[in-house]
Tab-separated table of C-alpha atoms and ligand atoms in Angstrom:
chain	number	residue	atom	x	y	z
A	1	MET	CA	-12.015	-9.966	-13.354
A	2	GLY	CA	-15.350	-9.844	-11.446
A	3	ALA	CA	-18.116	-7.433	-12.078
A	4	LEU	CA	-18.109	-3.983	-10.759
A	5	SER	CA	-20.281	-3.643	-7.545
A	6	GLU	CA	-22.830	-0.930	-7.247
A	7	PHE	CA	-21.662	2.415	-6.004
A	8	ARG	CA	-22.950	5.826	-5.726
A	9	LEU	CA	-20.945	8.531	-7.453
A	10	MET	CA	-20.419	12.178	-6.064
A	11	ARG	CA	-19.312	15.110	-8.261
A	12	PRO	CA	-17.698	17.762	-6.189
A	13	ALA	CA	-16.816	21.017	-8.087
A	14	SER	CA	-14.040	22.145	-5.396
A	15	ALA	CA	-11.326	20.654	-3.551
A	16	ALA	CA	-12.682	21.746	-0.285
A	17	ASP	CA	-16.183	20.043	-1.298
A	18	ALA	CA	-14.308	16.951	-2.051
A	19	VAL	CA	-12.692	16.624	1.517
A	20	ARG	CA	-16.110	17.602	3.124
A	21	LEU	CA	-17.397	14.703	1.108
A	22	ARG	CA	-14.748	12.377	2.105
A	23	GLY	CA	-15.465	13.275	5.962
A	24	GLU	CA	-19.346	12.794	5.428
A	25	PHE	CA	-18.831	9.245	4.008
A	26	PRO	CA	-15.986	7.504	5.705
A	27	ALA	CA	-16.056	4.456	3.610
A	28	SER	CA	-16.060	6.411	0.515
A	29	ARG	CA	-12.767	6.842	-2.012
A	30	PHE	CA	-11.751	9.454	-4.248
A	31	ILE	CA	-11.548	8.503	-7.973
A	32	ALA	CA	-9.456	10.244	-10.575
A	33	GLY	CA	-8.821	8.403	-13.779
A	34	GLY	CA	-9.948	5.203	-12.516
A	35	THR	CA	-7.295	3.393	-14.349
A	36	ASP	CA	-6.164	1.693	-10.897
A	37	LEU	CA	-9.012	1.817	-8.899
A	38	LEU	CA	-11.605	0.436	-11.017
A	39	PRO	CA	-9.782	-2.778	-11.794
A	40	ASN	CA	-8.764	-3.157	-8.264
A	41	MET	CA	-12.445	-2.820	-7.215
A	42	ARG	CA	-13.427	-5.511	-9.993
A	43	ARG	CA	-10.888	-7.886	-8.256
A	44	GLY	CA	-12.358	-7.491	-4.960
A	45	LEU	CA	-9.336	-5.582	-3.776
A	46	VAL	CA	-11.318	-2.336	-2.904
A	47	GLY	CA	-14.577	-2.397	-1.446
A	48	THR	CA	-16.572	0.789	-1.350
A	49	GLU	CA	-20.044	2.047	-1.816
A	50	VAL	CA	-19.237	5.942	-2.549
A	51	LEU	CA	-16.974	7.077	-5.012
A	52	ILE	CA	-15.973	10.907	-4.884
A	53	ASP	CA	-15.086	11.741	-8.687
A	54	LEU	CA	-12.230	14.493	-8.905
A	55	GLY	CA	-12.709	14.843	-12.513
A	56	GLY	CA	-14.998	17.922	-12.291
A	57	VAL	CA	-12.725	19.707	-9.901
A	58	GLY	CA	-11.209	22.500	-12.282
A	59	GLU	CA	-8.461	23.646	-9.729
A	60	LEU	CA	-6.597	20.292	-9.675
A	61	ALA	CA	-6.185	20.364	-13.369
A	62	GLU	CA	-4.082	23.784	-13.268
A	63	MET	CA	-0.338	23.820	-13.971
A	64	ARG	CA	1.641	27.249	-13.470
A	65	HIS	CA	4.818	28.688	-12.500
A	66	GLU	CA	5.126	30.244	-8.978
A	67	LEU	CA	7.763	31.279	-6.457
A	68	CYS	CA	8.064	28.617	-3.684
A	69	HIS	CA	10.883	28.892	-1.119
A	70	ASN	CA	12.212	31.824	-2.971
A	71	ARG	CA	12.753	29.374	-6.019
A	72	ASP	CA	11.056	29.286	-9.317
A	73	THR	CA	8.957	26.447	-9.210
A	74	LEU	CA	6.222	24.406	-11.207
A	75	ARG	CA	3.083	23.838	-9.424
A	76	ILE	CA	1.129	20.902	-10.873
A	77	GLY	CA	-2.287	19.880	-9.917
A	78	ALA	CA	-3.164	16.349	-8.946
A	79	GLY	CA	-5.847	16.223	-11.766
A	80	VAL	CA	-3.276	16.864	-14.632
A	81	THR	CA	-3.088	13.781	-16.694
A	82	LEU	CA	-0.094	11.872	-17.378
A	83	ALA	CA	-0.285	12.749	-21.210
A	84	THR	CA	-0.546	16.245	-20.636
A	85	LEU	CA	2.447	16.168	-18.053
A	86	ALA	CA	4.429	14.008	-20.618
A	87	ALA	CA	4.052	16.711	-23.617
A	88	ASP	CA	4.190	19.800	-21.473
A	89	ALA	CA	7.207	21.978	-22.873
A	90	THR	CA	8.434	23.244	-19.261
A	91	VAL	CA	8.260	19.568	-18.137
A	92	VAL	CA	10.035	18.106	-21.264
A	93	SER	CA	13.002	20.682	-21.293
A	94	SER	CA	13.269	21.428	-17.319
A	95	LEU	CA	12.357	18.202	-15.838
A	96	PRO	CA	13.022	15.502	-18.275
A	97	ALA	CA	12.779	12.707	-15.750
A	98	LEU	CA	9.149	13.706	-15.076
A	99	ALA	CA	8.269	13.587	-18.639
A	100	GLN	CA	9.973	10.216	-18.936
A	101	ALA	CA	8.213	8.785	-16.034
A	102	ALA	CA	4.861	9.979	-17.176
A	103	LEU	CA	5.433	8.622	-20.651
A	104	ALA	CA	6.595	5.121	-19.050
A	105	VAL	CA	3.218	4.568	-17.236
A	106	ALA	CA	0.901	1.975	-19.065
A	107	GLY	CA	-0.244	2.635	-22.547
A	108	PRO	CA	-1.545	5.903	-24.226
A	109	THR	CA	-5.249	5.525	-23.667
A	110	HIS	CA	-4.442	4.828	-19.882
A	111	ARG	CA	-2.331	8.105	-19.739
A	112	ARG	CA	-4.732	10.382	-21.234
A	113	ALA	CA	-7.201	9.517	-18.430
A	114	ALA	CA	-4.608	8.632	-15.570
A	115	THR	CA	-3.555	11.492	-13.260
A	116	LEU	CA	-0.538	12.687	-11.338
A	117	GLY	CA	-2.516	12.327	-8.048
A	118	GLY	CA	-3.676	8.725	-8.973
A	119	ASN	CA	-0.243	7.824	-9.781
A	120	LEU	CA	1.263	9.103	-6.719
A	121	CYS	CA	-1.452	7.505	-4.417
A	122	LEU	CA	-1.229	4.288	-6.371
A	123	ASP	CA	-2.009	1.094	-4.313
A	124	THR	CA	0.925	-1.176	-3.600
A	125	ARG	CA	1.482	-4.431	-5.835
A	126	CYS	CA	2.355	-7.951	-5.273
A	127	GLN	CA	1.869	-11.012	-7.178
A	128	TYR	CA	-0.144	-12.438	-4.260
A	129	TYR	CA	-2.343	-9.570	-4.378
A	130	ASN	CA	-2.871	-8.267	-7.863
A	131	GLN	CA	-5.142	-11.539	-8.771
A	132	SER	CA	-8.610	-12.269	-8.992
A	133	GLU	CA	-10.583	-13.120	-6.039
A	134	ASP	CA	-10.964	-16.691	-6.948
A	135	TRP	CA	-7.059	-17.047	-7.186
A	136	ARG	CA	-6.543	-15.393	-3.948
A	137	ARG	CA	-9.094	-17.527	-2.103
A	138	GLY	CA	-7.539	-20.635	-3.717
A	139	ASN	CA	-3.977	-19.321	-2.279
A	140	ASP	CA	-5.681	-18.565	0.990
A	141	PHE	CA	-5.324	-14.769	0.454
A	142	CYS	CA	-2.715	-12.533	2.029
A	143	MET	CA	-2.301	-10.133	4.666
A	144	LYS	CA	-3.242	-7.044	2.206
A	145	ARG	CA	-6.676	-8.291	1.707
A	146	SER	CA	-8.653	-10.885	3.539
A	147	GLY	CA	-5.750	-13.129	4.823
A	148	ASN	CA	-3.478	-13.206	7.793
A	149	ILE	CA	0.034	-13.620	6.549
A	150	CYS	CA	2.422	-11.884	3.980
A	151	ARG	CA	2.953	-14.439	1.372
A	152	VAL	CA	6.389	-13.210	0.545
A	153	ALA	CA	7.569	-13.060	4.133
A	154	PRO	CA	5.404	-15.296	6.257
A	155	LYS	CA	7.092	-14.756	9.630
A	156	SER	CA	6.910	-11.028	9.159
A	157	ASN	CA	4.142	-8.957	10.779
A	158	ARG	CA	4.116	-6.517	8.125
A	159	CYS	CA	3.272	-6.705	4.335
A	160	TYR	CA	5.981	-6.141	1.700
A	161	ALA	CA	3.732	-5.338	-1.228
A	162	ALA	CA	5.914	-2.799	-3.390
A	163	PHE	CA	5.033	0.563	-4.504
A	164	SER	CA	5.418	0.481	-8.294
A	165	GLY	CA	4.205	3.945	-9.582
A	166	ASP	CA	6.687	5.246	-12.235
A	167	VAL	CA	6.109	9.180	-11.420
A	168	ALA	CA	7.314	9.432	-7.697
A	169	PRO	CA	10.764	8.645	-8.114
A	170	ALA	CA	11.296	11.202	-10.950
A	171	LEU	CA	9.371	13.824	-8.619
A	172	ILE	CA	11.474	12.685	-5.538
A	173	ALA	CA	14.750	13.020	-7.188
A	174	LEU	CA	13.753	16.560	-8.453
A	175	GLY	CA	13.099	17.459	-4.824
A	176	ALA	CA	9.117	17.815	-5.200
A	177	GLU	CA	6.895	18.803	-2.212
A	178	VAL	CA	3.043	17.759	-2.017
A	179	GLU	CA	0.284	19.998	-1.074
A	180	LEU	CA	-2.196	18.078	1.038
A	181	LEU	CA	-5.768	19.430	2.020
A	182	GLY	CA	-7.606	18.098	4.850
A	183	PRO	CA	-10.421	19.412	7.331
A	184	GLN	CA	-7.767	21.062	9.355
A	185	GLY	CA	-6.386	23.293	5.985
A	186	LEU	CA	-3.405	22.999	3.848
A	187	ARG	CA	-0.184	21.363	4.646
A	188	ARG	CA	3.023	20.628	2.619
A	189	LEU	CA	5.492	18.123	2.825
A	190	PRO	CA	8.593	16.856	0.914
A	191	LEU	CA	7.038	14.063	-1.306
A	192	ALA	CA	9.715	11.707	-0.121
A	193	ASP	CA	7.891	11.925	3.395
A	194	PHE	CA	4.749	11.316	1.821
A	195	TYR	CA	5.438	7.450	1.878
A	196	VAL	CA	5.620	4.851	4.428
A	197	ASP	CA	7.691	1.583	4.214
A	198	ASN	CA	4.721	-0.404	4.733
A	199	GLY	CA	2.851	-2.359	1.766
A	200	MET	CA	-0.719	-1.710	3.645
A	201	ASN	CA	-0.299	1.824	4.809
A	202	TRP	CA	2.046	3.227	2.304
A	203	LEU	CA	0.863	6.917	2.439
A	204	ALA	CA	1.180	9.487	5.050
A	205	LEU	CA	-2.381	10.702	4.015
A	206	GLY	CA	-4.855	11.506	6.469
A	207	PRO	CA	-8.210	9.558	6.102
A	208	ASP	CA	-10.042	12.819	4.888
A	209	GLU	CA	-7.121	14.312	3.144
A	210	LEU	CA	-6.766	15.048	-0.641
A	211	LEU	CA	-3.693	15.539	-2.609
A	212	VAL	CA	-3.945	18.749	-4.328
A	213	ALA	CA	-0.826	19.687	-6.100
A	214	VAL	CA	2.960	18.793	-6.335
A	215	THR	CA	5.336	21.696	-6.674
A	216	VAL	CA	8.599	20.946	-8.339
A	217	PRO	CA	11.702	23.560	-8.333
A	218	LEU	CA	13.003	24.404	-11.545
A	219	VAL	CA	16.862	24.067	-10.993
A	220	PRO	CA	19.371	25.512	-13.745
A	221	ALA	CA	22.075	23.360	-15.136
A	222	ARG	CA	20.487	20.474	-13.294
A	223	VAL	CA	19.819	17.287	-15.831
A	224	SER	CA	17.613	14.453	-14.974
A	225	ALA	CA	16.235	11.133	-16.445
A	226	TYR	CA	14.039	8.095	-15.549
A	227	GLU	CA	14.348	4.538	-16.777
A	228	LYS	CA	12.642	1.345	-15.883
A	229	ILE	CA	13.022	-2.296	-16.490
A	230	ARG	CA	9.954	-4.220	-17.319
A	231	VAL	CA	8.771	-7.504	-19.124
A	232	ARG	CA	7.176	-5.983	-22.135
A	233	GLY	CA	7.913	-2.613	-23.683
A	234	ALA	CA	4.753	-0.809	-22.925
A	235	ILE	CA	1.741	-1.505	-20.452
A	236	ASP	CA	3.831	-2.845	-17.928
A	237	PHE	CA	4.734	-1.945	-14.209
A	238	PRO	CA	8.460	-1.461	-13.424
A	239	LEU	CA	10.215	-4.462	-12.047
A	240	ALA	CA	12.677	-1.684	-10.898
A	241	GLY	CA	12.669	1.988	-11.974
A	242	VAL	CA	15.267	4.588	-11.269
A	243	ALA	CA	15.291	8.431	-11.452
A	244	VAL	CA	18.355	10.441	-11.098
A	245	ALA	CA	18.917	14.363	-10.897
A	246	LEU	CA	22.426	15.591	-11.439
A	247	ARG	CA	24.186	19.076	-11.704
A	248	ARG	CA	27.784	19.295	-12.477
A	249	ASP	CA	30.401	21.767	-11.194
A	250	GLY	CA	32.997	21.504	-13.979
A	251	ASP	CA	34.565	18.162	-13.622
A	252	LEU	CA	32.920	17.643	-10.015
A	253	ILE	CA	29.610	16.567	-8.992
A	254	GLY	CA	27.761	19.506	-7.864
A	255	GLU	CA	24.400	17.349	-6.903
A	256	LEU	CA	23.471	13.868	-7.302
A	257	ARG	CA	19.908	12.649	-6.307
A	258	ILE	CA	18.675	9.057	-6.930
A	259	ALA	CA	15.210	7.706	-6.130
A	260	CYS	CA	13.827	3.895	-7.164
A	261	THR	CA	10.326	2.230	-7.385
A	262	GLY	CA	9.304	-1.206	-7.514
A	263	VAL	CA	11.979	-2.465	-4.847
A	264	SER	CA	10.556	-1.546	-1.645
A	265	SER	CA	6.976	-0.739	-0.131
A	266	ARG	CA	7.706	3.022	-0.943
A	267	PRO	CA	9.572	4.823	-3.569
A	268	GLU	CA	12.982	4.982	-1.965
A	269	PHE	CA	15.020	8.145	-1.866
A	270	ILE	CA	18.782	6.829	-1.789
A	271	ALA	CA	20.276	8.399	1.198
A	272	GLY	CA	24.083	9.139	1.538
A	273	LEU	CA	25.062	10.281	-1.732
A	274	ASP	CA	26.028	13.817	-0.539
A	275	GLU	CA	29.398	12.629	0.402
A	276	LEU	CA	29.974	12.112	-3.530
A	277	VAL	CA	29.351	15.856	-4.029
A	278	GLY	CA	32.816	17.478	-4.826
A	279	LYS	CA	34.207	14.589	-6.219
A	280	PRO	CA	34.712	13.487	-10.015
A	281	LEU	CA	32.681	10.642	-11.405
A	282	ASP	CA	35.129	7.836	-11.426
A	283	ASP	CA	34.834	3.945	-10.782
A	284	ALA	CA	35.279	4.588	-6.999
A	285	VAL	CA	32.494	7.001	-6.819
A	286	LEU	CA	30.127	4.594	-8.793
A	287	ALA	CA	31.073	1.796	-6.502
A	288	VAL	CA	30.131	3.864	-3.557
A	289	MET	CA	26.946	4.824	-5.229
A	290	GLU	CA	26.307	1.380	-5.672
A	291	ARG	CA	26.697	0.508	-2.078
A	292	HIS	CA	24.131	3.291	-1.177
A	293	LEU	CA	21.716	1.664	-3.744
A	294	LYS	CA	21.952	-1.694	-2.474
A	295	ARG	CA	21.331	-0.550	1.106
A	296	GLY	CA	18.458	1.759	0.163
A	297	ILE	CA	16.276	-0.939	-1.619
A	298	GLN	CA	14.664	-4.008	-0.392
A	299	PRO	CA	13.252	-5.985	-3.229
A	300	MET	CA	11.149	-9.076	-2.368
A	301	GLU	CA	9.323	-11.814	-4.235
A	302	THR	CA	6.637	-9.630	-4.989
A	303	THR	CA	7.007	-9.875	-8.742
A	304	LEU	CA	7.853	-12.816	-11.018
A	305	ALA	CA	11.265	-11.343	-11.692
A	306	SER	CA	13.425	-12.782	-9.022
A	307	VAL	CA	15.031	-10.668	-5.982
A	308	PRO	CA	18.591	-11.086	-6.983
A	309	TYR	CA	17.944	-9.897	-10.602
A	310	ARG	CA	16.143	-6.846	-9.200
A	311	ARG	CA	18.991	-6.194	-6.803
A	312	ARG	CA	21.724	-6.354	-9.547
A	313	ALA	CA	19.562	-4.382	-12.172
A	314	THR	CA	18.619	-1.475	-9.934
A	315	PRO	CA	22.409	-0.294	-9.468
A	316	ALA	CA	23.174	-1.197	-13.146
A	317	LEU	CA	20.465	1.084	-14.418
A	318	ALA	CA	21.329	3.937	-11.908
A	319	LYS	CA	25.036	3.707	-13.230
A	320	ARG	CA	23.855	3.660	-16.831
A	321	LEU	CA	21.712	6.881	-16.276
A	322	VAL	CA	24.452	8.604	-14.169
A	323	ARG	CA	27.106	8.296	-16.817
A	324	ARG	CA	24.614	9.482	-19.606
A	325	LEU	CA	23.623	12.327	-17.641
A	326	TRP	CA	27.374	13.244	-16.789
A	327	ASP	CA	27.977	13.514	-20.510
A	328	GLU	CA	24.872	15.326	-21.246
A	329	ALA	CA	25.564	17.922	-18.407
A	330	ARG	CA	29.034	18.862	-19.932
A	331	GLN	CA	27.650	19.316	-23.422
A	332	GLY	CA	24.951	21.752	-21.917
A	333	ALA	CA	27.579	23.621	-19.671
B	248	FAD	C1	-2.857	-2.166	-17.848
B	248	FAD	C2	-2.415	-1.255	-16.861
B	248	FAD	C3	-0.995	-0.937	-16.945
B	248	FAD	C4	-0.507	-0.139	-15.974
B	248	FAD	N1	0.776	0.136	-16.150
B	248	FAD	C5	1.312	1.026	-15.001
B	248	FAD	C6	2.744	1.481	-15.040
B	248	FAD	O1	3.499	1.005	-15.944
B	248	FAD	N2	3.074	2.399	-14.109
B	248	FAD	C7	2.313	3.141	-13.181
B	248	FAD	O2	2.885	3.836	-12.417
B	248	FAD	N3	0.897	2.719	-13.249
B	248	FAD	C8	0.545	1.877	-14.197
B	248	FAD	N4	-0.932	1.408	-14.080
B	248	FAD	C9	-1.749	1.920	-12.926
B	248	FAD	C10	-2.548	3.422	-13.298
B	248	FAD	O3	-2.923	3.317	-14.735
B	248	FAD	C11	-1.536	4.770	-13.074
B	248	FAD	O4	-0.791	4.573	-11.880
B	248	FAD	C12	-2.223	5.772	-13.113
B	248	FAD	O5	-1.480	6.968	-12.911
B	248	FAD	C13	-3.367	6.108	-11.782
B	248	FAD	O6	-4.116	7.274	-11.880
B	248	FAD	P1	-5.559	7.437	-11.913
B	248	FAD	O7	-5.879	8.854	-12.000
B	248	FAD	O8	-6.171	6.516	-12.820
B	248	FAD	O9	-5.769	6.945	-10.547
B	248	FAD	P2	-7.137	6.199	-10.029
B	248	FAD	O10	-7.422	4.827	-10.254
B	248	FAD	O11	-8.392	7.021	-10.107
B	248	FAD	O12	-6.735	6.237	-8.220
B	248	FAD	C14	-5.782	5.605	-7.890
B	248	FAD	C15	-5.607	5.604	-6.184
B	248	FAD	O13	-5.292	7.225	-6.071
B	248	FAD	C16	-6.430	7.718	-5.144
B	248	FAD	N5	-6.222	9.087	-5.790
B	248	FAD	C17	-6.639	9.606	-6.919
B	248	FAD	N6	-6.240	11.007	-6.880
B	248	FAD	C18	-6.318	11.468	-5.560
B	248	FAD	C19	-5.952	12.673	-4.999
B	248	FAD	N7	-6.059	13.728	-5.639
B	248	FAD	N8	-5.855	12.682	-3.541
B	248	FAD	C20	-5.829	11.547	-2.797
B	248	FAD	N9	-6.095	10.088	-3.368
B	248	FAD	C21	-6.141	10.112	-4.788
B	248	FAD	C22	-7.620	6.886	-5.249
B	248	FAD	O14	-8.543	6.870	-4.236
B	248	FAD	C23	-6.989	5.507	-5.663
B	248	FAD	O15	-6.907	4.881	-4.415
B	248	FAD	C24	-1.382	0.668	-15.132
B	248	FAD	C25	-2.706	0.144	-15.065
B	248	FAD	C26	-3.307	-0.715	-15.932
B	248	FAD	C27	-4.862	-1.045	-15.820
């Protein structure tokens, strides 16, 4: 890794000030825990002369219950750390997929600094991109930084770097929304719509916008879980990650939501699963679910693990989680 280049550090005290500074310095970047941004700056992947440190913005670190769309909801500030999320009593009991995903990120020291906002806005990753500047120069760079072509799909005109954050799929499966603050004010959108299927421009975030908070509905009787496949048992990004949220109506599926990470340029909400609602969980239903999953993901050679492995492992992981949650939901009923 190279040396960190010189930068100016700004420390706003409010979200509104952070947005104003971002408008004033167009080449600036927000920094939260810095656990992704700083290594990327040292690798020459991100160049910026001004960093806007969100660490002093107290409102971003708040967590509270509130009523949203007439539902009991947990509102989590973007500055809440992953260690706090993973240990929070409401999150652990009512949103286990979120606690498990937060706990699956990097290692304990990273999670004490790393924030929810930074994880959701995480840069996309690829074996041709997350390398030192010398390595990338030796391989003629790639389209995402300094080059012209996508190394994993040379004939394509887009970049296929993969979104590999752990927390987004859990929150998408749980039906979360994001609150974004920009110069025009606050707007909300479903978290799934916050992402774009393009490795270079993967966020529907305006240039001056700040991710302020996430709201997650607390749905009674819904169970959820997150698991990932990785090379090592810790400090490793997902080769594939799957989050499932499920509700049982007796012996029938009441609700089934699945989202994946590491297998496309955005965290993928798996479409089409509504057709399984009202059916019992049997092999035929699991086969339909597998079809929807395979259609919904697009792993490319962005990691050392092969595409066929990730294409097979993702539905296998999902099936395992769904079966486990199905039993768990009956025991809780
Ligand atoms: C060794 C190592 C292993 C890792 N393993 C994993 C892993 O297994 N899973 C995983 O998901 N991640 C992993 N990471 C990446 C990173 O640690 C986490 O994703 C972390 O949650 C990022 O949060 P942060 O607060 O540190 O973000 P930062 O590094 O501060 O920021 C990341 C990006 O988000 C933007 N940003 C931050 N907050 C906001 C906001 N409120 N609004 C708008 N933009 C914002 C920043 O400008 C930057 O572009 C790993 C990192 C390392 C170094």
